[in-house]
Coordinates of N, CA and C in Angstrom, one line a residue:
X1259 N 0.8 -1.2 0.0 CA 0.0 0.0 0.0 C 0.9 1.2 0.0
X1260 N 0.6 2.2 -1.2 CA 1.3 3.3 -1.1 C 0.9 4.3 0.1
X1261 N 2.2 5.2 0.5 CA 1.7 6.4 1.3 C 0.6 7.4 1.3
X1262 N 0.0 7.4 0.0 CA -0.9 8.6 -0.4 C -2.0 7.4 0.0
X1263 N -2.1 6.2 -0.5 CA -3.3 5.0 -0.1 C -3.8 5.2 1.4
X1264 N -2.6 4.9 1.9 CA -2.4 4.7 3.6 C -3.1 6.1 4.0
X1265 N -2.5 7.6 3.9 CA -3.4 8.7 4.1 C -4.6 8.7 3.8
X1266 N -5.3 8.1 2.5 CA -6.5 8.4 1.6 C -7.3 7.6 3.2
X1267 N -7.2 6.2 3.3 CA -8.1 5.5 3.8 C -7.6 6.2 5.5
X1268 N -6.9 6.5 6.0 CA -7.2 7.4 7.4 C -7.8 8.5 7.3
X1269 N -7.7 9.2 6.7 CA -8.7 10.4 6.5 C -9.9 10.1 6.3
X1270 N -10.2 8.9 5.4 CA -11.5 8.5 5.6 C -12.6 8.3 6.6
X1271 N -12.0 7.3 7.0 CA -12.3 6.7 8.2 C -12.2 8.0 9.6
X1272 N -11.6 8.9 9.6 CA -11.8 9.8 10.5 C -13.4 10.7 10.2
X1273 N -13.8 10.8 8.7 CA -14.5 10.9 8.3 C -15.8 10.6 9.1
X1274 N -15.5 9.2 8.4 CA -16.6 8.1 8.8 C -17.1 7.9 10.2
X1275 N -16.3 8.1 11.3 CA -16.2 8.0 12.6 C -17.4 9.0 12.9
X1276 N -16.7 10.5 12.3 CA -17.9 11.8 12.2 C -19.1 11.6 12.0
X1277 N -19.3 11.2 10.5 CA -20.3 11.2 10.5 C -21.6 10.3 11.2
X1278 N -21.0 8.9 11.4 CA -21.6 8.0 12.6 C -21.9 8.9 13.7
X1279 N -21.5 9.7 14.2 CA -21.5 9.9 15.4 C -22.7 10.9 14.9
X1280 N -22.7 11.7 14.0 CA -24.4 12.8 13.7 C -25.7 12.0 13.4
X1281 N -25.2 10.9 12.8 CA -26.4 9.7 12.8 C -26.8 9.5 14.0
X1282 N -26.0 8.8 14.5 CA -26.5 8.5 16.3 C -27.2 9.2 17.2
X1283 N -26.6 10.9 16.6 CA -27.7 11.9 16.9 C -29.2 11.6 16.6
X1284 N -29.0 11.5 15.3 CA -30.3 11.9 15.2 C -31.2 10.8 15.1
X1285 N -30.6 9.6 15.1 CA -31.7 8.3 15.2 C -32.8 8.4 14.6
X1286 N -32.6 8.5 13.3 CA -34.2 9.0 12.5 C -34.6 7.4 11.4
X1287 N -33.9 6.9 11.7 CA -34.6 5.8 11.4 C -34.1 5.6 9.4
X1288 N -35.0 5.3 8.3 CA -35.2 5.0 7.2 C -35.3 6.7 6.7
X1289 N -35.8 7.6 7.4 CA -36.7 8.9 7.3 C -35.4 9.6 7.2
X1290 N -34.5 9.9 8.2 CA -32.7 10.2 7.9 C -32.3 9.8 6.7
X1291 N -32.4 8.6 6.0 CA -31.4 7.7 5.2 C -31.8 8.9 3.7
X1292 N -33.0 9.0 4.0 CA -33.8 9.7 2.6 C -32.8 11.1 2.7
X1293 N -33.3 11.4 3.6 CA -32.6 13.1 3.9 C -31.4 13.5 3.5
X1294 N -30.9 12.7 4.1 CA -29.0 12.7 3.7 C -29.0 12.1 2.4
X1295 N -29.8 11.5 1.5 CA -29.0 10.7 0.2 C -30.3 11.9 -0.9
X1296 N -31.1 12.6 -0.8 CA -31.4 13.9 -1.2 C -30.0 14.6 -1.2
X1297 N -30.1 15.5 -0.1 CA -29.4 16.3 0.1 C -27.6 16.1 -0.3
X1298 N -27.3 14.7 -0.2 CA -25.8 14.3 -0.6 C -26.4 14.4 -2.6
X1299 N -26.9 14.2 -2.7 CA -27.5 13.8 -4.5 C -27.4 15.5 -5.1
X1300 N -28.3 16.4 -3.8 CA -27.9 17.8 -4.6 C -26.7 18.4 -4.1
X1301 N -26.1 18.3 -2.8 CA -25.0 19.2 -3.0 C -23.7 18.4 -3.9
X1302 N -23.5 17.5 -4.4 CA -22.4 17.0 -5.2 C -23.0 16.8 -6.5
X1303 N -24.5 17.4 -6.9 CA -24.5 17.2 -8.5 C -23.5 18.4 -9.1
X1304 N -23.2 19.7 -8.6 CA -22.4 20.4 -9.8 C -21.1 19.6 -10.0
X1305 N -20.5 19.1 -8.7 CA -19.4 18.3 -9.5 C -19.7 17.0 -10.3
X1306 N -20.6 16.5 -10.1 CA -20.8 15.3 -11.1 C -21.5 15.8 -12.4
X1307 N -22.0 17.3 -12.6 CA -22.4 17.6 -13.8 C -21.2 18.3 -14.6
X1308 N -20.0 18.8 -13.6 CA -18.6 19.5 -14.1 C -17.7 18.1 -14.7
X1309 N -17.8 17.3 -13.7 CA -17.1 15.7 -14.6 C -17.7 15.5 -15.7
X1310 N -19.1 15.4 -15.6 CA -19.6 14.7 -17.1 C -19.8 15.4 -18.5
X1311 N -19.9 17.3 -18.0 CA -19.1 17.8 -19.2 C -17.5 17.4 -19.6
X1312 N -17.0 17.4 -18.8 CA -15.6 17.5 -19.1 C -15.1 16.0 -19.7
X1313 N -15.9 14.6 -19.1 CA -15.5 13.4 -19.2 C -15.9 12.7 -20.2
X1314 N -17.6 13.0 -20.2 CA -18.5 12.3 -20.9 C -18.5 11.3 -21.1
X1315 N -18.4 10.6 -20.0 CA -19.1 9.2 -19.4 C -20.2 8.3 -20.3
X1316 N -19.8 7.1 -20.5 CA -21.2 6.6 -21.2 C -21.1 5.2 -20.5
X1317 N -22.2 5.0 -20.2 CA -22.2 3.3 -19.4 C -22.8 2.3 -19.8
X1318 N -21.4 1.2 -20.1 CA -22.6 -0.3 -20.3 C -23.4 -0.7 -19.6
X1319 N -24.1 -2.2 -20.2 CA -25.4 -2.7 -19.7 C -24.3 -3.1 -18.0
X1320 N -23.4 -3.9 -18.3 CA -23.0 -4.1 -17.0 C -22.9 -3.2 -15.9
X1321 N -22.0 -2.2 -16.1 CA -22.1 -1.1 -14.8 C -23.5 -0.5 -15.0
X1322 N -24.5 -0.2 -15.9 CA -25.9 0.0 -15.1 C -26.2 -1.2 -14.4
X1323 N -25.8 -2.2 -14.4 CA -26.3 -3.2 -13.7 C -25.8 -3.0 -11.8
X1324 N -24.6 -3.2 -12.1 CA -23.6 -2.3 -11.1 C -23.9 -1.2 -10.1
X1325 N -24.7 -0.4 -11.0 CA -25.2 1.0 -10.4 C -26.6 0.4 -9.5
X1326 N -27.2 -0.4 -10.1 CA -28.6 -0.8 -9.4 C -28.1 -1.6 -7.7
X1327 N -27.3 -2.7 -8.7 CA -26.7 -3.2 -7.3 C -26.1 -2.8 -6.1
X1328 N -25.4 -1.4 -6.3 CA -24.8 -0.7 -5.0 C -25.8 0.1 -4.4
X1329 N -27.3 0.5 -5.4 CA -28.3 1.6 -4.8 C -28.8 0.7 -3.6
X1330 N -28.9 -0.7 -4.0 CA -30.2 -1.9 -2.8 C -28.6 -2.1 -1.9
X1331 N -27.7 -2.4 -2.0 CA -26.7 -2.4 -1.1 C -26.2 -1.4 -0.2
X1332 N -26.3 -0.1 -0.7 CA -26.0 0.9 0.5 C -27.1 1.3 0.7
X1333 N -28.9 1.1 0.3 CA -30.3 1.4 1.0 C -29.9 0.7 2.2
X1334 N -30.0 -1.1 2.1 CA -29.4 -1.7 3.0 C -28.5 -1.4 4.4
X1335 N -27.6 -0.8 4.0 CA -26.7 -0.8 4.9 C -27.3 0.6 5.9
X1336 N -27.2 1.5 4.6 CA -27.6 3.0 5.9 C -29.1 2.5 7.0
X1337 N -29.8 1.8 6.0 CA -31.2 1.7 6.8 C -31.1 0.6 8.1
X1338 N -30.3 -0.5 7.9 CA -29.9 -1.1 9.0 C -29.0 -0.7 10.4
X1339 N -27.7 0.4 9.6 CA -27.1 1.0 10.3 C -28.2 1.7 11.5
X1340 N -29.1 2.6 10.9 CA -29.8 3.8 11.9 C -31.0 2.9 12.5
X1341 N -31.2 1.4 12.2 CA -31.9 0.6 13.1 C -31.0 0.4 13.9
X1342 N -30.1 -0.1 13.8 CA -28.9 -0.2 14.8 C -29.0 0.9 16.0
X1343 N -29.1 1.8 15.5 CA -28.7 3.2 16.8 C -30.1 3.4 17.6
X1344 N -31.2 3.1 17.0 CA -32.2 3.3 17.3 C -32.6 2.2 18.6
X1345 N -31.5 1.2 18.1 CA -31.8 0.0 19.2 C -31.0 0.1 20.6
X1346 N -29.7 0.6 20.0 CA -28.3 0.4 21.0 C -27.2 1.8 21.0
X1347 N -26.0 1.6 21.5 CA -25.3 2.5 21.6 C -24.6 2.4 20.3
X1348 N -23.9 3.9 19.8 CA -22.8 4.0 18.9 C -21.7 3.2 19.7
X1349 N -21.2 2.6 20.8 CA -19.9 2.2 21.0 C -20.4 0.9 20.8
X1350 N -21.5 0.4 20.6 CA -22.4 -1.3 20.4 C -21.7 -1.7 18.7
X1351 N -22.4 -0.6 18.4 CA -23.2 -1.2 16.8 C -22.1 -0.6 15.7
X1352 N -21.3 0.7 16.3 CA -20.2 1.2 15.7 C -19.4 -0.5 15.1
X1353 N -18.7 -0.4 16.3 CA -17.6 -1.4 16.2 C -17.8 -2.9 15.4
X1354 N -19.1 -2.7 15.9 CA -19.7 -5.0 15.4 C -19.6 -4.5 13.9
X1355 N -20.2 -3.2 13.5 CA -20.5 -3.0 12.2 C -18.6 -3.2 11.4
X1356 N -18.1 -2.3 12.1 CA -16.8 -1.8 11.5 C -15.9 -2.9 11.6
X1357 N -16.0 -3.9 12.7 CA -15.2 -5.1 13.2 C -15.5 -6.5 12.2
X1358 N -16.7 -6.7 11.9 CA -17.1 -8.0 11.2 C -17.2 -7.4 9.8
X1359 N -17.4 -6.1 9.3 CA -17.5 -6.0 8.0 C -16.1 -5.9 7.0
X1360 N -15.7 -5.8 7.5 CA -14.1 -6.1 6.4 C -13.4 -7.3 6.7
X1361 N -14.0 -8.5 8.0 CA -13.4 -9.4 8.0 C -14.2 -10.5 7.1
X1362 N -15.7 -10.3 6.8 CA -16.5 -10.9 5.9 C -15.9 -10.5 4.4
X1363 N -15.9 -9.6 4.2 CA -15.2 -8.7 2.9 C -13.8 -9.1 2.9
X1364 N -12.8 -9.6 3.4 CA -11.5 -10.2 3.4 C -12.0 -11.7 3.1
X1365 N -13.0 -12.5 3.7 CA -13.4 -14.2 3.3 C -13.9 -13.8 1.9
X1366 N -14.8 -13.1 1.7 CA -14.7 -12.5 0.1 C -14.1 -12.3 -0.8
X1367 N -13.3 -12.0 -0.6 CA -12.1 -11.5 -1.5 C -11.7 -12.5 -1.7
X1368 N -11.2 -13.4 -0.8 CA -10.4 -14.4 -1.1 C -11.2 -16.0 -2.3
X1369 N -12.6 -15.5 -1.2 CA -13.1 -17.2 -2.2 C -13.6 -16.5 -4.2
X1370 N -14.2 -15.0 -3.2 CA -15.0 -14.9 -4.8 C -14.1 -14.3 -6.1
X1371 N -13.1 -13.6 -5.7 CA -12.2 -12.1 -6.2 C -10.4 -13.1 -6.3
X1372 N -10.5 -13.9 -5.3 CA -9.2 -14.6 -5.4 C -8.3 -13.7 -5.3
X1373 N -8.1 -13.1 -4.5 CA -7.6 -12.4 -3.8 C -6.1 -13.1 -2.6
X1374 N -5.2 -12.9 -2.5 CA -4.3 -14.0 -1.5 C -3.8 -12.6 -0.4
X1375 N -4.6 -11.9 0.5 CA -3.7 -11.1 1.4 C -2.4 -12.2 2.5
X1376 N -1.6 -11.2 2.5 CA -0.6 -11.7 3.3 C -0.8 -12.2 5.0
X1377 N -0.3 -12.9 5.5 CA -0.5 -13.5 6.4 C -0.4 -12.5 7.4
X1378 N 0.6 -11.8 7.5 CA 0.7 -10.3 8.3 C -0.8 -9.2 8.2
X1379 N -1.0 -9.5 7.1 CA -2.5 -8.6 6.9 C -3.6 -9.6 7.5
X1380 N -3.6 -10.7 7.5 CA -4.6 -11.5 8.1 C -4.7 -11.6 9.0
X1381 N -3.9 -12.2 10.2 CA -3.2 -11.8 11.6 C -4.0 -10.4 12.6
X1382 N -3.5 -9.1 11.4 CA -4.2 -7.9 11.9 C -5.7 -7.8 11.5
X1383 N -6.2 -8.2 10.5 CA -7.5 -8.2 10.6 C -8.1 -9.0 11.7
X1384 N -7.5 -10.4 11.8 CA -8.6 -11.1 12.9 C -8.3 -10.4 14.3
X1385 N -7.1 -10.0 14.6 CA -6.8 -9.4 15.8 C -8.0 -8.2 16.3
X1386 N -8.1 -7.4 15.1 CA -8.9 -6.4 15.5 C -9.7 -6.5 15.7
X1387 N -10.9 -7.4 14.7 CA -11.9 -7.9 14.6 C -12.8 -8.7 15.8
X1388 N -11.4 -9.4 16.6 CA -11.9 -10.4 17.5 C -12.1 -9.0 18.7
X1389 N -11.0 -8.2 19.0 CA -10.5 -6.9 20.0 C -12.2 -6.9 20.2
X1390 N -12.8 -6.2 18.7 CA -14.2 -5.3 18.8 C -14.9 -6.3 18.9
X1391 N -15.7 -7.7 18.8 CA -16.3 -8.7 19.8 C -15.9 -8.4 21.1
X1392 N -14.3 -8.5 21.8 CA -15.0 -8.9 23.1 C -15.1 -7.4 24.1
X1393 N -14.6 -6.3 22.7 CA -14.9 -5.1 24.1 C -16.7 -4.9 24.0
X1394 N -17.2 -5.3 23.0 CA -18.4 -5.0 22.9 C -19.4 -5.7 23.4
X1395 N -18.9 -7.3 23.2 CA -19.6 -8.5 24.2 C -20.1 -9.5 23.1
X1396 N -20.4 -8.3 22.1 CA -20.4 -9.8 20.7 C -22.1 -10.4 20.7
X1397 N -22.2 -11.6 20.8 CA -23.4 -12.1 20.4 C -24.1 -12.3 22.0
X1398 N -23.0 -12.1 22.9 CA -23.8 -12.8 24.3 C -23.8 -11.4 25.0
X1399 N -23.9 -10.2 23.8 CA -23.5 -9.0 24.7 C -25.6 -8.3 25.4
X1400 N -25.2 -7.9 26.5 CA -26.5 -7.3 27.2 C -26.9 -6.2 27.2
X1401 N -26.4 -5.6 26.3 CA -27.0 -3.9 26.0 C -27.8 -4.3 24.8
X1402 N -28.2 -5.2 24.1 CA -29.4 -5.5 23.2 C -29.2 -5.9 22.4
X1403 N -30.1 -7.0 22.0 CA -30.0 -8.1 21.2 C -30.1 -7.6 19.8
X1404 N -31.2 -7.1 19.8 CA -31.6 -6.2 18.3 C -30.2 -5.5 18.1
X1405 N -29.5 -4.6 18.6 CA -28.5 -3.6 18.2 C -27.4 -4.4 17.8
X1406 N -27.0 -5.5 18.7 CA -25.8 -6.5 18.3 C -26.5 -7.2 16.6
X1407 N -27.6 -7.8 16.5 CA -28.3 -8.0 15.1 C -28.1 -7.2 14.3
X1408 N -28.6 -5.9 14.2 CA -28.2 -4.8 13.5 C -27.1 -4.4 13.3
X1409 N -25.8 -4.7 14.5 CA -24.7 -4.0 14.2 C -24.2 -5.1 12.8
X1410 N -24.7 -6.3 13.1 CA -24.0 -7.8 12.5 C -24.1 -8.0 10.6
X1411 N -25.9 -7.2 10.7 CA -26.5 -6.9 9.4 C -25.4 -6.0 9.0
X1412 N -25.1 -5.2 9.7 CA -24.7 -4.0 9.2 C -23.2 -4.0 8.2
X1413 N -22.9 -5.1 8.8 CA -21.9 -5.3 9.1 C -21.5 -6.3 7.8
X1414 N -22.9 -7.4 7.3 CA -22.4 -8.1 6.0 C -23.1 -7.3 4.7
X1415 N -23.7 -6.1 5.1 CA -24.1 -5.3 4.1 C -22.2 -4.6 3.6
X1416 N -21.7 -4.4 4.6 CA -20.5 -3.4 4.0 C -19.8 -4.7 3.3
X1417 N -19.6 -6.2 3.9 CA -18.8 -6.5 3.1 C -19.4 -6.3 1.8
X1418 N -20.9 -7.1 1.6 CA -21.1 -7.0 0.1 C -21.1 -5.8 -0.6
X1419 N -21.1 -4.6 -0.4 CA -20.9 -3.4 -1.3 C -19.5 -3.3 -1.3
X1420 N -18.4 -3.9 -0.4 CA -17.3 -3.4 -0.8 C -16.9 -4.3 -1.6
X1421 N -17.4 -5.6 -1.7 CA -16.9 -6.3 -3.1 C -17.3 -6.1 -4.1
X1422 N -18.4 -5.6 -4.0 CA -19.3 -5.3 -5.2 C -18.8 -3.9 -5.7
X1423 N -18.4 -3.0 -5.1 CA -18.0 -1.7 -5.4 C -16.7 -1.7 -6.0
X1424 N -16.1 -3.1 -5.4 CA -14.3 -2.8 -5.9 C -14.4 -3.5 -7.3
X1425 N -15.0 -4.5 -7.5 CA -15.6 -5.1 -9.2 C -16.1 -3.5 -10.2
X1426 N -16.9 -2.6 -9.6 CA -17.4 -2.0 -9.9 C -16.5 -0.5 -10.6
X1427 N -15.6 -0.6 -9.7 CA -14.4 0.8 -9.9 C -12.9 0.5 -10.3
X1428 N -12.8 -0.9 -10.4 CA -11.3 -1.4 -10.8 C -11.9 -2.4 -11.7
X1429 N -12.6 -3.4 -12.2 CA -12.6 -3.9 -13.5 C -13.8 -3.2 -14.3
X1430 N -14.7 -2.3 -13.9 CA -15.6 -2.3 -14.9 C -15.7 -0.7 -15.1
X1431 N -14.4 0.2 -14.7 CA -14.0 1.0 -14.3 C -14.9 2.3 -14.5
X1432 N -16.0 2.3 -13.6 CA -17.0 3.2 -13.7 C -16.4 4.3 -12.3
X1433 N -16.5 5.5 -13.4 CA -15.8 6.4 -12.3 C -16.4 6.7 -10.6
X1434 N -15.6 6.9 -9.8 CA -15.7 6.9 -8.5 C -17.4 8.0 -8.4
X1435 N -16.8 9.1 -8.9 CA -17.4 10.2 -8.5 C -18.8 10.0 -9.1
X1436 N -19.1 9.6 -10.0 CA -20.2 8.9 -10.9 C -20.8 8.1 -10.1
X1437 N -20.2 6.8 -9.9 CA -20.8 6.0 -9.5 C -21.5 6.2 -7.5
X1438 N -20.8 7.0 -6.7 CA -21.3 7.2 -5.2 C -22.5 8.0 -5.6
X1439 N -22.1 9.3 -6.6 CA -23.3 10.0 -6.7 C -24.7 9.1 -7.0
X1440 N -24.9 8.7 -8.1 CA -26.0 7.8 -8.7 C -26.4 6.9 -7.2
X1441 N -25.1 6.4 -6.6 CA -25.7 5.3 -5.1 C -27.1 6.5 -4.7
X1442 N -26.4 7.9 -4.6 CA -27.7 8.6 -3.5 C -28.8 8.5 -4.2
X1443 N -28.4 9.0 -5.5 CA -30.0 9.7 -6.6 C -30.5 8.3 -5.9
X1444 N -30.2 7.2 -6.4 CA -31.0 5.8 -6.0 C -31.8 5.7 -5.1
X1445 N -30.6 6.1 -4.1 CA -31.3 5.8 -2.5 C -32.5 6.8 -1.9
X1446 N -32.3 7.7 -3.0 CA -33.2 8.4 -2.7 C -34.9 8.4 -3.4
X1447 N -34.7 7.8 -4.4 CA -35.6 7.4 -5.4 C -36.3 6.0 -4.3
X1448 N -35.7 5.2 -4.5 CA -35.9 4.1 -3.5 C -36.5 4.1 -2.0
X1449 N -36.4 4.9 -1.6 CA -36.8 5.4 -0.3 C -37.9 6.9 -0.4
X1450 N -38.5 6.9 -1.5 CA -39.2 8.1 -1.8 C -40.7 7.8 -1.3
X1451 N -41.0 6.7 -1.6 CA -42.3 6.2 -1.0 C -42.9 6.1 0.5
X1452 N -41.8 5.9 0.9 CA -41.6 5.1 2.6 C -41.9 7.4 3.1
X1453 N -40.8 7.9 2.3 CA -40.8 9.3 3.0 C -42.3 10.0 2.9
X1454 N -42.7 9.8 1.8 CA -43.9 10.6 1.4 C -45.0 9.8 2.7
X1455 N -44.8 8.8 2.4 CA -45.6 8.1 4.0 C -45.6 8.9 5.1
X1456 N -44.6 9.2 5.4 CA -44.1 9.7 6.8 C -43.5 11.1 6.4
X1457 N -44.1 12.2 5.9 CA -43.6 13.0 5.3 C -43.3 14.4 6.6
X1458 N -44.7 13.7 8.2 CA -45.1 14.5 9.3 C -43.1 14.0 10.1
X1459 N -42.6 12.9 10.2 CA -41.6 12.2 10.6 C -40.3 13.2 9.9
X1460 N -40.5 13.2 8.5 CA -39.4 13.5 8.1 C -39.1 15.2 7.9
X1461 N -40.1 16.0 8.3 CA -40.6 17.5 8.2 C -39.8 17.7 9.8
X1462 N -40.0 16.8 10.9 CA -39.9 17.0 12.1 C -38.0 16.7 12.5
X1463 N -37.6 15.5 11.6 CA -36.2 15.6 11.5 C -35.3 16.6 11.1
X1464 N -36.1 17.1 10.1 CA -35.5 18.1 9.5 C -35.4 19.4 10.0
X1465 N -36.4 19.6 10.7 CA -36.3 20.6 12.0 C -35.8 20.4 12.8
X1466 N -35.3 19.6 13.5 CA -34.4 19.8 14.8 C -33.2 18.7 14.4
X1467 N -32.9 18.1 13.2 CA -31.8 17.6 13.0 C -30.9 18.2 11.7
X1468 N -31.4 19.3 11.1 CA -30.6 19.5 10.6 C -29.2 19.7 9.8
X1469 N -28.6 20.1 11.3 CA -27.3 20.3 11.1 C -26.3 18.6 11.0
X1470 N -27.1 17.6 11.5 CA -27.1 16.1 11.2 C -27.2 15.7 9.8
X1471 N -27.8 16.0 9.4 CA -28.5 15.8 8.1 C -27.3 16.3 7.1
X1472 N -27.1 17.7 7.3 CA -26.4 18.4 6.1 C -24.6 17.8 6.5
X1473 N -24.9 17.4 7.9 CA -23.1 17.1 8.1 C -22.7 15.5 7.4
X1474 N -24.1 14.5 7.6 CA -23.7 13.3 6.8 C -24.0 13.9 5.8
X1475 N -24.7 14.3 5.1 CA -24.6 14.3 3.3 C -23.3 14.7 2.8
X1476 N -22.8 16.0 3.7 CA -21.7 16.3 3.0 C -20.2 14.8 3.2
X1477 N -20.4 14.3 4.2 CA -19.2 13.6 5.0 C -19.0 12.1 4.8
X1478 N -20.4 11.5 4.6 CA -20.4 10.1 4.3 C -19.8 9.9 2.3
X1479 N -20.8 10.8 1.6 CA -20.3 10.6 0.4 C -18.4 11.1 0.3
X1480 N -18.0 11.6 0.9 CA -16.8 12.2 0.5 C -15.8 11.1 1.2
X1481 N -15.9 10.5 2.7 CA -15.3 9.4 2.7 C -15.4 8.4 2.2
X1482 N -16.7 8.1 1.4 CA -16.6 6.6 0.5 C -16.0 6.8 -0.6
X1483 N -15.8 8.1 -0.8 CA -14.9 8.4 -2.0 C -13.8 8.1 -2.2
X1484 N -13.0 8.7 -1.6 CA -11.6 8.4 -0.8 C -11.4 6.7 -0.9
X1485 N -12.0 5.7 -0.3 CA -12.1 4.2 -0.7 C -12.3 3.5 -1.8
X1486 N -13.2 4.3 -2.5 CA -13.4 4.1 -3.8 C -11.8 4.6 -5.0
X1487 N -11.4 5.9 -4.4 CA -10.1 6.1 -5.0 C -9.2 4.9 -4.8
X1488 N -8.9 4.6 -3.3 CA -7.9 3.7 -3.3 C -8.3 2.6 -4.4
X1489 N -9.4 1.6 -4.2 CA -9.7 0.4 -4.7 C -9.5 0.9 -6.4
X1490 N -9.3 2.3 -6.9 CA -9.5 2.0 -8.4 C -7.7 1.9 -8.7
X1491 N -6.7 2.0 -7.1 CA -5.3 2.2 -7.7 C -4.6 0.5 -7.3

């Protein structure tokens, strides 16, 4: 892993930490997920409309396929994530999420992607992995059953979008910035029904969670970016 790699994915992840922690605020459930993947869709369309003048992008049937698959895979994940918080604590559901999901995504790699990480890289993955089980208590843990569930969902939703994302940006090489943006338009399309439902829920987040709202839209898309950069080098 190059130096610029190694900074890309710590900046991220400091990111990510952030923005988890404005979710947790606001515990809004499916009614959040819409908010932020709106609001992420319009504040990063001028740069996705300044790329695609400048780029002019055209996409096969495969990466439209690609593009559908990561919209039901990060619905998935955000909407389980903020079940998660809604159940338990951020120090619960954080960790099970962040601790099991790249070790599932590493058994991945390896059977589907054929992938061979080094023994030294494997070693530190299970190390950490196992660390965040037992500070959190894992499956026999008593701050709630639901939240350890949810952290767990949460948790094989990230492996599958990160394998599915890294097929998606290194062999079928659909640009980064293209392809996170379209994830929102999606998620937001997709979750348009459920909002209009609950339109009294999501009028009322928006009022008193605002500054949540506009902090993941801006923060979650911009560190999946960063990931997405690495995986295309």
């Amino acid at each position: 892993m190059t130096p610029l790699a190694l900074t890309l994915i710590l900046v991220s992840a400091a990111m990510h930490a952030s923005w988890n922690l404005l979710a947790k605020r606001a515990k809004g459930g499916a009614a959040f997920v819409w908010l932020t993947a709106c609001w992420a869709a319009l504040l990063y369309a001028p740069l996705v409309i300044a790329y695609s003048l400048w780029q002019r992008p055209t996409l096969s049937g495969w990466q439209l396929l690609f593009l559908i698959g990561t919209i039901v895979l990060h619905t998935g994940y955000f909407v389980s994530l903020q079940r998660g918080y809604q159940h338990g604590d951020l120090s619960l559901v954080y960790p099970l999420a962040r601790g099991s999901g790249p070790l599932l995504a590493t058994l991945g790699a390896v059977i589907l992607l054929g992938e061979r990480p080094s023994w030294l890289a494997l070693t530190g993955l299970l190390l950490i992995a196992g660390n965040v089980f037992l500070l959190t208590g894992g499956l026999n843990s008593t701050a709630g059953r639901w939240a350890v569930r949810y952290g767990l969902l949460t948790g094989l939703f990230i492996a599958s979008y990160t394998l599915w994302d890294k097929v998606a940006v290194s062999a079928l090489l659909i640009p980064p910035l293209l392809y996170d943006w379209a994830s929102n338009v999606g998620r937001s399309i997709l979750l348009a029904p459920l909002a209009l439902r609950r339109r009294q829920e999501v009028q009322a987040l928006w009022r008193s969670h605002r500054r949540e709202v506009l902090g993941v839209a801006v923060l979650s898309p911009l560190s999946y970016l960063l990931i997405l950069f690495v995986m295309t080098s």
